[in-house]
Amino acid sequence: MKQDLLTFADWTPEAMEQLLTLAQTIKQSPARYANVLKGKSVVALFEKPSLRTRVSFDIGINKLGGHMVYLDSQAGKLAGREDAIDVAANLSCWADAIVARVFSHRTLEQFAQAARVPVINALCDVYHPCQALADYLTIYETFGQVKGMTLAYIGDGNNVTHSLLIAGALLGCHQVVITPADHNVDQAVIKKAQSIAQSTGARITQSDNLSAAKGADILYTDTWLSMGDDTPLATIKEKFMPYQVNEALMQQSGARFVMHCQPAHRDLEITGSLIDSDSALLMTQAENRMHGQNAILTQLLGA
Ligand code: CP
Ligand code: NVA
């Protein structure tokens, strides 16, 4: 039966560990995986803009011996010209997998149901699993372990936060999520992460107070305005500026490293000087997007 990747929420800790190991192996020995997608084509469909996801899938698929067809949003959302289920059914006539960045998680569920081939979530409103895999690969390479490390996420509770929570819980990473009170993560997602964490020993907490970041190994942040959010910048700045990830917060928390999924907004959610500092893991995260995704493609499509 075909397997999709819409979220890691239904994965076991063992499967998550194995995927992380596969990503490391592919990064270290790419030649061994050069024909995994030989003769295969992947459609990558984007309802929203992308730099990292689009390019890392395209180049990554090429490195696995496959071919990627890019479809942009053309006239906005997919829905309208034809139904999502019909788009997915048609794409399965030619493609061996569908990578999709969509506004609504529901669209991905419809795709997964209608497509005869694997569907991979390249970001939706609720999750960004490909990002989380790359991020934990980065943490593994930096510290030699993920289990027992502590990541403090600071900023808007969003799709990236949700996937970090789920994948981190599966890998045994302690996490504290610090958001302004009315920008919490989805409470169903945090409950799911906490329930996974019971079997992996991870501690998952949330707060609106920056002092909760004390003792973290890594501070992580993301944009205060996700794609499609048209809240005026002035409104958002007023609420989020106290949550800026900057040198003072690094010092107060004692964290050695800082992470951001990007696109980053210098001197808003993170200072430009911190992005440019030796503490920043941003470019390793970006590089690891490709290795993580190649592990996902190998797992879902490899012989
Ligand atoms: N982090 C990430 O998904 O970047 P893009 O939006 O550029 O793909
Ligand atoms: N939370 C951001 C992530 C971008 C990669 C967004 O959804 O726009």
PDB file of C-alpha atoms and ligand atoms in Angstrom:
ATOM      1  CA  MET A   1       0.000   0.000   0.000  1.00  0.00           C
ATOM      2  CA  LYS A   2       1.284   3.481  -0.781  1.00  0.00           C
ATOM      3  CA  GLN A   3       2.417   5.601   2.161  1.00  0.00           C
ATOM      4  CA  ASP A   4       1.923   9.388   2.347  1.00  0.00           C
ATOM      5  CA  LEU A   5       3.724  11.892   4.544  1.00  0.00           C
ATOM      6  CA  LEU A   6       1.275  14.564   5.669  1.00  0.00           C
ATOM      7  CA  THR A   7       2.515  14.623   9.271  1.00  0.00           C
ATOM      8  CA  PHE A   8       4.688  12.507  11.583  1.00  0.00           C
ATOM      9  CA  ALA A   9       1.853  12.412  14.138  1.00  0.00           C
ATOM     10  CA  ASP A  10       0.989   8.799  13.314  1.00  0.00           C
ATOM     11  CA  TRP A  11       4.626   7.585  13.202  1.00  0.00           C
ATOM     12  CA  THR A  12       6.346   5.468  15.851  1.00  0.00           C
ATOM     13  CA  PRO A  13       9.549   6.634  17.584  1.00  0.00           C
ATOM     14  CA  GLU A  14      11.390   3.742  15.896  1.00  0.00           C
ATOM     15  CA  ALA A  15      10.241   4.776  12.397  1.00  0.00           C
ATOM     16  CA  MET A  16      11.223   8.389  13.084  1.00  0.00           C
ATOM     17  CA  GLU A  17      14.690   7.326  14.303  1.00  0.00           C
ATOM     18  CA  GLN A  18      15.152   5.163  11.209  1.00  0.00           C
ATOM     19  CA  LEU A  19      14.227   8.041   8.893  1.00  0.00           C
ATOM     20  CA  LEU A  20      16.716  10.319  10.642  1.00  0.00           C
ATOM     21  CA  THR A  21      19.410   7.663  10.280  1.00  0.00           C
ATOM     22  CA  LEU A  22      18.569   7.240   6.590  1.00  0.00           C
ATOM     23  CA  ALA A  23      18.926  11.005   6.081  1.00  0.00           C
ATOM     24  CA  GLN A  24      22.408  10.901   7.672  1.00  0.00           C
ATOM     25  CA  THR A  25      23.408   7.935   5.514  1.00  0.00           C
ATOM     26  CA  ILE A  26      22.208   9.574   2.295  1.00  0.00           C
ATOM     27  CA  LYS A  27      24.059  12.773   3.215  1.00  0.00           C
ATOM     28  CA  GLN A  28      27.275  10.823   3.881  1.00  0.00           C
ATOM     29  CA  SER A  29      27.070   8.397   0.931  1.00  0.00           C
ATOM     30  CA  PRO A  30      25.014  10.062  -1.824  1.00  0.00           C
ATOM     31  CA  ALA A  31      26.466   7.869  -4.597  1.00  0.00           C
ATOM     32  CA  ARG A  32      24.765   4.811  -3.099  1.00  0.00           C
ATOM     33  CA  TYR A  33      21.387   6.462  -3.629  1.00  0.00           C
ATOM     34  CA  ALA A  34      21.994   7.927  -7.095  1.00  0.00           C
ATOM     35  CA  ASN A  35      19.508   5.610  -8.824  1.00  0.00           C
ATOM     36  CA  VAL A  36      16.754   5.371  -6.211  1.00  0.00           C
ATOM     37  CA  LEU A  37      14.387   7.444  -8.379  1.00  0.00           C
ATOM     38  CA  LYS A  38      15.747   6.357 -11.767  1.00  0.00           C
ATOM     39  CA  GLY A  39      12.988   6.709 -14.345  1.00  0.00           C
ATOM     40  CA  LYS A  40      10.612   8.253 -11.805  1.00  0.00           C
ATOM     41  CA  SER A  41       8.901  11.633 -11.925  1.00  0.00           C
ATOM     42  CA  VAL A  42       7.686  13.735  -9.021  1.00  0.00           C
ATOM     43  CA  VAL A  43       5.203  16.593  -9.378  1.00  0.00           C
ATOM     44  CA  ALA A  44       5.798  19.463  -6.945  1.00  0.00           C
ATOM     45  CA  LEU A  45       2.790  21.708  -6.691  1.00  0.00           C
ATOM     46  CA  PHE A  46       2.889  25.021  -4.826  1.00  0.00           C
ATOM     47  CA  GLU A  47      -0.081  27.197  -3.818  1.00  0.00           C
ATOM     48  CA  LYS A  48       2.344  29.505  -1.965  1.00  0.00           C
ATOM     49  CA  PRO A  49       5.846  30.850  -2.708  1.00  0.00           C
ATOM     50  CA  SER A  50       8.999  28.913  -1.821  1.00  0.00           C
ATOM     51  CA  LEU A  51      12.761  29.138  -2.173  1.00  0.00           C
ATOM     52  CA  ARG A  52      14.225  26.345  -0.017  1.00  0.00           C
ATOM     53  CA  THR A  53      11.523  23.707  -0.452  1.00  0.00           C
ATOM     54  CA  ARG A  54      11.215  24.104  -4.192  1.00  0.00           C
ATOM     55  CA  VAL A  55      14.932  24.150  -4.955  1.00  0.00           C
ATOM     56  CA  SER A  56      15.921  21.441  -2.459  1.00  0.00           C
ATOM     57  CA  PHE A  57      13.276  19.049  -3.799  1.00  0.00           C
ATOM     58  CA  ASP A  58      14.224  19.757  -7.413  1.00  0.00           C
ATOM     59  CA  ILE A  59      17.969  19.313  -6.935  1.00  0.00           C
ATOM     60  CA  GLY A  60      17.494  16.475  -4.447  1.00  0.00           C
ATOM     61  CA  ILE A  61      15.249  14.500  -6.812  1.00  0.00           C
ATOM     62  CA  ASN A  62      17.843  14.984  -9.538  1.00  0.00           C
ATOM     63  CA  LYS A  63      20.552  13.606  -7.225  1.00  0.00           C
ATOM     64  CA  LEU A  64      18.398  10.483  -6.687  1.00  0.00           C
ATOM     65  CA  GLY A  65      18.186  10.006 -10.465  1.00  0.00           C
ATOM     66  CA  GLY A  66      14.612  11.252 -10.818  1.00  0.00           C
ATOM     67  CA  HIS A  67      12.882  14.174 -12.470  1.00  0.00           C
ATOM     68  CA  MET A  68      10.723  16.934 -10.947  1.00  0.00           C
ATOM     69  CA  VAL A  69       7.890  18.853 -12.594  1.00  0.00           C
ATOM     70  CA  TYR A  70       7.139  22.181 -10.883  1.00  0.00           C
ATOM     71  CA  LEU A  71       3.582  23.497 -10.873  1.00  0.00           C
ATOM     72  CA  ASP A  72       2.953  26.931  -9.405  1.00  0.00           C
ATOM     73  CA  SER A  73      -0.277  28.264  -8.037  1.00  0.00           C
ATOM     74  CA  GLN A  74      -1.103  29.958 -11.363  1.00  0.00           C
ATOM     75  CA  ALA A  75      -4.289  31.817 -10.432  1.00  0.00           C
ATOM     76  CA  GLY A  76      -4.217  31.394  -6.656  1.00  0.00           C
ATOM     77  CA  LYS A  77      -5.670  28.417  -4.851  1.00  0.00           C
ATOM     78  CA  LEU A  78      -6.073  25.111  -6.639  1.00  0.00           C
ATOM     79  CA  ALA A  79      -9.726  24.912  -5.822  1.00  0.00           C
ATOM     80  CA  GLY A  80     -11.800  26.648  -8.444  1.00  0.00           C
ATOM     81  CA  ARG A  81     -10.656  25.379 -11.814  1.00  0.00           C
ATOM     82  CA  GLU A  82     -11.276  21.784 -10.807  1.00  0.00           C
ATOM     83  CA  ASP A  83     -11.621  19.896  -7.559  1.00  0.00           C
ATOM     84  CA  ALA A  84      -8.523  18.907  -5.576  1.00  0.00           C
ATOM     85  CA  ILE A  85      -9.457  15.226  -5.830  1.00  0.00           C
ATOM     86  CA  ASP A  86      -9.503  15.452  -9.624  1.00  0.00           C
ATOM     87  CA  VAL A  87      -6.143  17.260  -9.700  1.00  0.00           C
ATOM     88  CA  ALA A  88      -4.613  14.489  -7.582  1.00  0.00           C
ATOM     89  CA  ALA A  89      -6.180  11.672  -9.610  1.00  0.00           C
ATOM     90  CA  ASN A  90      -4.894  13.201 -12.853  1.00  0.00           C
ATOM     91  CA  LEU A  91      -1.382  13.751 -11.486  1.00  0.00           C
ATOM     92  CA  SER A  92      -1.230  10.080 -10.429  1.00  0.00           C
ATOM     93  CA  CYS A  93      -1.678   9.127 -14.108  1.00  0.00           C
ATOM     94  CA  TRP A  94       1.849  10.396 -14.818  1.00  0.00           C
ATOM     95  CA  ALA A  95       3.725  11.054 -11.598  1.00  0.00           C
ATOM     96  CA  ASP A  96       5.253   8.609  -9.109  1.00  0.00           C
ATOM     97  CA  ALA A  97       4.736  11.017  -6.196  1.00  0.00           C
ATOM     98  CA  ILE A  98       3.138  14.386  -5.453  1.00  0.00           C
ATOM     99  CA  VAL A  99       4.844  17.003  -3.288  1.00  0.00           C
ATOM    100  CA  ALA A 100       2.394  19.756  -2.345  1.00  0.00           C
ATOM    101  CA  ARG A 101       2.513  23.098  -0.518  1.00  0.00           C
ATOM    102  CA  VAL A 102      -1.067  24.140   0.165  1.00  0.00           C
ATOM    103  CA  PHE A 103      -3.100  26.583   2.214  1.00  0.00           C
ATOM    104  CA  SER A 104      -5.227  23.945   3.911  1.00  0.00           C
ATOM    105  CA  HIS A 105      -4.310  20.585   5.424  1.00  0.00           C
ATOM    106  CA  ARG A 106      -7.701  19.378   4.172  1.00  0.00           C
ATOM    107  CA  THR A 107      -6.455  19.730   0.574  1.00  0.00           C
ATOM    108  CA  LEU A 108      -3.587  17.347   1.376  1.00  0.00           C
ATOM    109  CA  GLU A 109      -6.003  14.842   2.897  1.00  0.00           C
ATOM    110  CA  GLN A 110      -8.087  15.007  -0.280  1.00  0.00           C
ATOM    111  CA  PHE A 111      -4.951  14.584  -2.395  1.00  0.00           C
ATOM    112  CA  ALA A 112      -3.840  11.582  -0.358  1.00  0.00           C
ATOM    113  CA  GLN A 113      -7.213   9.950  -0.733  1.00  0.00           C
ATOM    114  CA  ALA A 114      -7.561  10.566  -4.470  1.00  0.00           C
ATOM    115  CA  ALA A 115      -3.942   9.952  -5.541  1.00  0.00           C
ATOM    116  CA  ARG A 116      -2.667   6.471  -6.281  1.00  0.00           C
ATOM    117  CA  VAL A 117       0.869   7.671  -5.481  1.00  0.00           C
ATOM    118  CA  PRO A 118       2.493   8.997  -2.274  1.00  0.00           C
ATOM    119  CA  VAL A 119       1.675  12.585  -1.283  1.00  0.00           C
ATOM    120  CA  ILE A 120       4.292  14.580   0.651  1.00  0.00           C
ATOM    121  CA  ASN A 121       3.417  17.698   2.662  1.00  0.00           C
ATOM    122  CA  ALA A 122       5.702  20.566   1.635  1.00  0.00           C
ATOM    123  CA  LEU A 123       3.984  22.882   4.188  1.00  0.00           C
ATOM    124  CA  CYS A 124       0.333  23.511   4.948  1.00  0.00           C
ATOM    125  CA  ASP A 125      -1.444  25.586   7.573  1.00  0.00           C
ATOM    126  CA  VAL A 126      -0.889  22.961  10.296  1.00  0.00           C
ATOM    127  CA  TYR A 127       2.407  21.150   9.587  1.00  0.00           C
ATOM    128  CA  HIS A 128       5.825  21.363   7.927  1.00  0.00           C
ATOM    129  CA  PRO A 129       7.253  17.842   8.402  1.00  0.00           C
ATOM    130  CA  CYS A 130      10.101  18.170   5.861  1.00  0.00           C
ATOM    131  CA  GLN A 131      11.386  21.171   7.822  1.00  0.00           C
ATOM    132  CA  ALA A 132      11.279  19.316  11.141  1.00  0.00           C
ATOM    133  CA  LEU A 133      13.249  16.365   9.759  1.00  0.00           C
ATOM    134  CA  ALA A 134      15.985  18.694   8.440  1.00  0.00           C
ATOM    135  CA  ASP A 135      16.053  20.522  11.774  1.00  0.00           C
ATOM    136  CA  TYR A 136      16.517  17.378  13.864  1.00  0.00           C
ATOM    137  CA  LEU A 137      19.199  16.186  11.449  1.00  0.00           C
ATOM    138  CA  THR A 138      20.927  19.525  12.100  1.00  0.00           C
ATOM    139  CA  ILE A 139      20.598  19.103  15.869  1.00  0.00           C
ATOM    140  CA  TYR A 140      21.947  15.548  15.626  1.00  0.00           C
ATOM    141  CA  GLU A 141      24.978  16.703  13.645  1.00  0.00           C
ATOM    142  CA  THR A 142      25.620  19.608  16.015  1.00  0.00           C
ATOM    143  CA  PHE A 143      25.338  17.772  19.336  1.00  0.00           C
ATOM    144  CA  GLY A 144      25.823  14.119  18.336  1.00  0.00           C
ATOM    145  CA  GLN A 145      22.350  13.375  19.736  1.00  0.00           C
ATOM    146  CA  VAL A 146      18.761  14.596  19.686  1.00  0.00           C
ATOM    147  CA  LYS A 147      17.459  12.691  22.694  1.00  0.00           C
ATOM    148  CA  GLY A 148      17.872  14.718  25.863  1.00  0.00           C
ATOM    149  CA  MET A 149      18.644  18.019  24.115  1.00  0.00           C
ATOM    150  CA  THR A 150      16.382  21.010  24.869  1.00  0.00           C
ATOM    151  CA  LEU A 151      14.939  23.229  22.150  1.00  0.00           C
ATOM    152  CA  ALA A 152      13.125  26.441  23.076  1.00  0.00           C
ATOM    153  CA  TYR A 153      10.806  27.681  20.318  1.00  0.00           C
ATOM    154  CA  ILE A 154      10.037  31.387  20.645  1.00  0.00           C
ATOM    155  CA  GLY A 155       7.489  33.348  18.606  1.00  0.00           C
ATOM    156  CA  ASP A 156       4.308  32.489  16.765  1.00  0.00           C
ATOM    157  CA  GLY A 157       2.832  29.042  17.398  1.00  0.00           C
ATOM    158  CA  ASN A 158       2.441  27.767  13.848  1.00  0.00           C
ATOM    159  CA  ASN A 159       2.943  24.947  11.319  1.00  0.00           C
ATOM    160  CA  VAL A 160       6.711  24.800  11.909  1.00  0.00           C
ATOM    161  CA  THR A 161       6.217  24.684  15.697  1.00  0.00           C
ATOM    162  CA  HIS A 162       3.694  21.863  15.350  1.00  0.00           C
ATOM    163  CA  SER A 163       6.018  19.670  13.301  1.00  0.00           C
ATOM    164  CA  LEU A 164       8.973  20.393  15.618  1.00  0.00           C
ATOM    165  CA  LEU A 165       6.775  19.339  18.560  1.00  0.00           C
ATOM    166  CA  ILE A 166       5.689  16.053  16.981  1.00  0.00           C
ATOM    167  CA  ALA A 167       9.018  14.995  15.450  1.00  0.00           C
ATOM    168  CA  GLY A 168      10.947  16.155  18.537  1.00  0.00           C
ATOM    169  CA  ALA A 169       8.667  14.221  20.876  1.00  0.00           C
ATOM    170  CA  LEU A 170       9.219  11.092  18.763  1.00  0.00           C
ATOM    171  CA  LEU A 171      13.007  11.604  18.974  1.00  0.00           C
ATOM    172  CA  GLY A 172      13.047  12.359  22.710  1.00  0.00           C
ATOM    173  CA  CYS A 173      13.940  16.069  22.416  1.00  0.00           C
ATOM    174  CA  HIS A 174      12.761  18.251  25.321  1.00  0.00           C
ATOM    175  CA  GLN A 175      10.871  21.282  24.064  1.00  0.00           C
ATOM    176  CA  VAL A 176       9.539  24.479  25.534  1.00  0.00           C
ATOM    177  CA  VAL A 177       7.238  26.579  23.353  1.00  0.00           C
ATOM    178  CA  ILE A 178       7.135  30.260  24.264  1.00  0.00           C
ATOM    179  CA  THR A 179       4.497  32.367  22.513  1.00  0.00           C
ATOM    180  CA  PRO A 180       2.454  35.460  23.333  1.00  0.00           C
ATOM    181  CA  ALA A 181      -0.693  34.209  25.094  1.00  0.00           C
ATOM    182  CA  ASP A 182      -3.049  34.490  22.115  1.00  0.00           C
ATOM    183  CA  HIS A 183      -0.564  32.958  19.632  1.00  0.00           C
ATOM    184  CA  ASN A 184      -0.373  29.527  21.264  1.00  0.00           C
ATOM    185  CA  VAL A 185       0.177  26.371  19.328  1.00  0.00           C
ATOM    186  CA  ASP A 186      -2.846  24.213  18.590  1.00  0.00           C
ATOM    187  CA  GLN A 187      -3.612  22.535  21.918  1.00  0.00           C
ATOM    188  CA  ALA A 188      -4.507  19.261  20.186  1.00  0.00           C
ATOM    189  CA  VAL A 189      -0.987  19.160  18.693  1.00  0.00           C
ATOM    190  CA  ILE A 190       0.736  19.851  22.004  1.00  0.00           C
ATOM    191  CA  LYS A 191      -1.389  17.148  23.678  1.00  0.00           C
ATOM    192  CA  LYS A 192      -0.401  14.712  20.931  1.00  0.00           C
ATOM    193  CA  ALA A 193       3.278  15.612  21.399  1.00  0.00           C
ATOM    194  CA  GLN A 194       2.961  15.198  25.168  1.00  0.00           C
ATOM    195  CA  SER A 195       1.356  11.805  24.747  1.00  0.00           C
ATOM    196  CA  ILE A 196       4.155  10.655  22.380  1.00  0.00           C
ATOM    197  CA  ALA A 197       6.696  12.089  24.834  1.00  0.00           C
ATOM    198  CA  GLN A 198       5.521   9.729  27.579  1.00  0.00           C
ATOM    199  CA  SER A 199       7.131   6.863  25.712  1.00  0.00           C
ATOM    200  CA  THR A 200      10.328   8.673  24.661  1.00  0.00           C
ATOM    201  CA  GLY A 201      11.094  10.601  27.858  1.00  0.00           C
ATOM    202  CA  ALA A 202      10.805  14.049  26.236  1.00  0.00           C
ATOM    203  CA  ARG A 203       9.473  16.957  28.339  1.00  0.00           C
ATOM    204  CA  ILE A 204       7.080  19.246  26.440  1.00  0.00           C
ATOM    205  CA  THR A 205       5.927  22.490  28.051  1.00  0.00           C
ATOM    206  CA  GLN A 206       4.525  25.865  26.980  1.00  0.00           C
ATOM    207  CA  SER A 207       4.679  29.363  28.412  1.00  0.00           C
ATOM    208  CA  ASP A 208       4.259  33.019  27.520  1.00  0.00           C
ATOM    209  CA  ASN A 209       7.298  33.928  29.605  1.00  0.00           C
ATOM    210  CA  LEU A 210      10.787  34.145  28.095  1.00  0.00           C
ATOM    211  CA  SER A 211      12.370  32.984  31.349  1.00  0.00           C
ATOM    212  CA  ALA A 212      11.143  29.482  30.411  1.00  0.00           C
ATOM    213  CA  ALA A 213      13.952  29.368  27.807  1.00  0.00           C
ATOM    214  CA  LYS A 214      16.597  29.194  30.557  1.00  0.00           C
ATOM    215  CA  GLY A 215      18.721  26.081  30.194  1.00  0.00           C
ATOM    216  CA  ALA A 216      17.803  25.466  26.547  1.00  0.00           C
ATOM    217  CA  ASP A 217      20.539  24.244  24.200  1.00  0.00           C
ATOM    218  CA  ILE A 218      18.954  25.850  21.141  1.00  0.00           C
ATOM    219  CA  LEU A 219      16.632  28.807  20.565  1.00  0.00           C
ATOM    220  CA  TYR A 220      14.414  28.450  17.474  1.00  0.00           C
ATOM    221  CA  THR A 221      12.196  31.060  15.880  1.00  0.00           C
ATOM    222  CA  ASP A 222      10.077  31.589  12.763  1.00  0.00           C
ATOM    223  CA  THR A 223       8.365  34.517  11.065  1.00  0.00           C
ATOM    224  CA  TRP A 224       5.701  36.361  13.067  1.00  0.00           C
ATOM    225  CA  LEU A 225       3.544  36.524   9.914  1.00  0.00           C
ATOM    226  CA  SER A 226       3.123  33.227   8.080  1.00  0.00           C
ATOM    227  CA  MET A 227       2.282  33.199   4.372  1.00  0.00           C
ATOM    228  CA  GLY A 228      -1.325  34.237   3.852  1.00  0.00           C
ATOM    229  CA  ASP A 229      -1.541  36.193   7.154  1.00  0.00           C
ATOM    230  CA  ASP A 230      -2.325  39.817   6.300  1.00  0.00           C
ATOM    231  CA  THR A 231      -2.188  41.250   9.837  1.00  0.00           C
ATOM    232  CA  PRO A 232      -0.477  44.668   9.572  1.00  0.00           C
ATOM    233  CA  LEU A 233       3.222  44.519  10.506  1.00  0.00           C
ATOM    234  CA  ALA A 234       2.793  47.359  13.040  1.00  0.00           C
ATOM    235  CA  THR A 235       0.186  45.346  14.984  1.00  0.00           C
ATOM    236  CA  ILE A 236       2.294  42.227  14.994  1.00  0.00           C
ATOM    237  CA  LYS A 237       5.479  44.100  15.953  1.00  0.00           C
ATOM    238  CA  GLU A 238       3.840  45.600  18.994  1.00  0.00           C
ATOM    239  CA  LYS A 239       2.889  42.164  20.297  1.00  0.00           C
ATOM    240  CA  PHE A 240       5.974  40.188  19.253  1.00  0.00           C
ATOM    241  CA  MET A 241       8.911  42.577  19.666  1.00  0.00           C
ATOM    242  CA  PRO A 242       9.439  41.480  23.312  1.00  0.00           C
ATOM    243  CA  TYR A 243       9.821  37.932  21.923  1.00  0.00           C
ATOM    244  CA  GLN A 244      12.615  38.816  19.494  1.00  0.00           C
ATOM    245  CA  VAL A 245      15.419  36.251  19.489  1.00  0.00           C
ATOM    246  CA  ASN A 246      18.564  38.312  20.009  1.00  0.00           C
ATOM    247  CA  GLU A 247      21.975  38.212  21.669  1.00  0.00           C
ATOM    248  CA  ALA A 248      20.585  39.232  25.074  1.00  0.00           C
ATOM    249  CA  LEU A 249      18.124  36.329  25.031  1.00  0.00           C
ATOM    250  CA  MET A 250      20.859  33.910  23.969  1.00  0.00           C
ATOM    251  CA  GLN A 251      22.881  35.030  26.966  1.00  0.00           C
ATOM    252  CA  GLN A 252      19.981  34.930  29.443  1.00  0.00           C
ATOM    253  CA  SER A 253      18.925  31.463  28.329  1.00  0.00           C
ATOM    254  CA  GLY A 254      22.459  30.078  28.051  1.00  0.00           C
ATOM    255  CA  ALA A 255      21.656  28.598  24.604  1.00  0.00           C
ATOM    256  CA  ARG A 256      24.670  27.928  22.375  1.00  0.00           C
ATOM    257  CA  PHE A 257      22.859  27.763  19.036  1.00  0.00           C
ATOM    258  CA  VAL A 258      20.031  29.491  17.214  1.00  0.00           C
ATOM    259  CA  MET A 259      17.804  28.055  14.479  1.00  0.00           C
ATOM    260  CA  HIS A 260      15.243  29.487  12.044  1.00  0.00           C
ATOM    261  CA  CYS A 261      13.455  27.665   9.224  1.00  0.00           C
ATOM    262  CA  GLN A 262      13.641  30.804   7.006  1.00  0.00           C
ATOM    263  CA  PRO A 263      12.572  32.991   5.285  1.00  0.00           C
ATOM    264  CA  ALA A 264      13.951  35.140   8.123  1.00  0.00           C
ATOM    265  CA  HIS A 265      13.200  38.810   8.694  1.00  0.00           C
ATOM    266  CA  ARG A 266      16.319  40.493  10.004  1.00  0.00           C
ATOM    267  CA  ASP A 267      15.797  42.569  13.155  1.00  0.00           C
ATOM    268  CA  LEU A 268      12.192  41.439  13.523  1.00  0.00           C
ATOM    269  CA  GLU A 269      11.887  37.883  14.901  1.00  0.00           C
ATOM    270  CA  ILE A 270      15.693  37.509  14.970  1.00  0.00           C
ATOM    271  CA  THR A 271      18.511  40.024  14.865  1.00  0.00           C
ATOM    272  CA  GLY A 272      20.544  40.141  11.665  1.00  0.00           C
ATOM    273  CA  SER A 273      23.734  39.990  13.720  1.00  0.00           C
ATOM    274  CA  LEU A 274      22.622  36.703  15.301  1.00  0.00           C
ATOM    275  CA  ILE A 275      21.882  35.216  11.860  1.00  0.00           C
ATOM    276  CA  ASP A 276      25.426  36.143  10.867  1.00  0.00           C
ATOM    277  CA  SER A 277      27.019  34.831  14.075  1.00  0.00           C
ATOM    278  CA  ASP A 278      28.784  31.532  14.772  1.00  0.00           C
ATOM    279  CA  SER A 279      25.761  30.437  16.838  1.00  0.00           C
ATOM    280  CA  ALA A 280      23.514  30.295  13.765  1.00  0.00           C
ATOM    281  CA  LEU A 281      22.611  26.907  12.275  1.00  0.00           C
ATOM    282  CA  LEU A 282      20.373  28.352   9.547  1.00  0.00           C
ATOM    283  CA  MET A 283      22.444  27.308   6.543  1.00  0.00           C
ATOM    284  CA  THR A 284      22.947  23.778   7.854  1.00  0.00           C
ATOM    285  CA  GLN A 285      19.174  23.559   8.287  1.00  0.00           C
ATOM    286  CA  ALA A 286      18.730  24.773   4.703  1.00  0.00           C
ATOM    287  CA  GLU A 287      21.270  22.277   3.370  1.00  0.00           C
ATOM    288  CA  ASN A 288      19.684  19.460   5.345  1.00  0.00           C
ATOM    289  CA  ARG A 289      16.281  20.101   3.779  1.00  0.00           C
ATOM    290  CA  MET A 290      17.559  18.235   0.725  1.00  0.00           C
ATOM    291  CA  HIS A 291      19.049  15.279   2.622  1.00  0.00           C
ATOM    292  CA  GLY A 292      15.952  14.884   4.787  1.00  0.00           C
ATOM    293  CA  GLN A 293      13.620  15.039   1.804  1.00  0.00           C
ATOM    294  CA  ASN A 294      15.763  12.546  -0.089  1.00  0.00           C
ATOM    295  CA  ALA A 295      15.360  10.177   2.846  1.00  0.00           C
ATOM    296  CA  ILE A 296      11.576  10.668   2.704  1.00  0.00           C
ATOM    297  CA  LEU A 297      11.533  10.040  -1.062  1.00  0.00           C
ATOM    298  CA  THR A 298      13.764   6.977  -0.672  1.00  0.00           C
ATOM    299  CA  GLN A 299      11.522   5.601   2.047  1.00  0.00           C
ATOM    300  CA  LEU A 300       8.249   6.227   0.172  1.00  0.00           C
ATOM    301  CA  LEU A 301       9.402   5.474  -3.397  1.00  0.00           C
ATOM    302  CA  GLY A 302      12.622   3.451  -3.206  1.00  0.00           C
ATOM    303  CA  ALA A 303      12.461  -0.149  -4.340  1.00  0.00           C
TER     304      ALA A 303
HETATM  305  N1   CP B   1      11.685  26.870   5.181  1.00  0.00           N
HETATM  306  C1   CP B   1      11.011  26.822   4.020  1.00  0.00           C
HETATM  307  O1   CP B   1      10.106  25.998   3.820  1.00  0.00           O
HETATM  308  O2   CP B   1      11.413  27.755   3.116  1.00  0.00           O
HETATM  309  P1   CP B   1      10.659  28.105   1.747  1.00  0.00           P
HETATM  310  O3   CP B   1       9.341  28.747   2.127  1.00  0.00           O
HETATM  311  O4   CP B   1      11.568  29.045   1.045  1.00  0.00           O
HETATM  312  O5   CP B   1      10.422  26.839   0.990  1.00  0.00           O
HETATM  313  N1  NVA B   2       5.386  29.608   9.288  1.00  0.00           N
HETATM  314  C1  NVA B   2       5.908  29.956   7.998  1.00  0.00           C
HETATM  315  C2  NVA B   2       6.911  28.960   7.555  1.00  0.00           C
HETATM  316  C3  NVA B   2       7.575  29.232   6.246  1.00  0.00           C
HETATM  317  C4  NVA B   2       8.547  28.169   5.836  1.00  0.00           C
HETATM  318  C5  NVA B   2       4.769  30.083   6.993  1.00  0.00           C
HETATM  319  O1  NVA B   2       3.838  29.278   7.039  1.00  0.00           O
HETATM  320  O2  NVA B   2       4.808  30.992   6.177  1.00  0.00           O
END
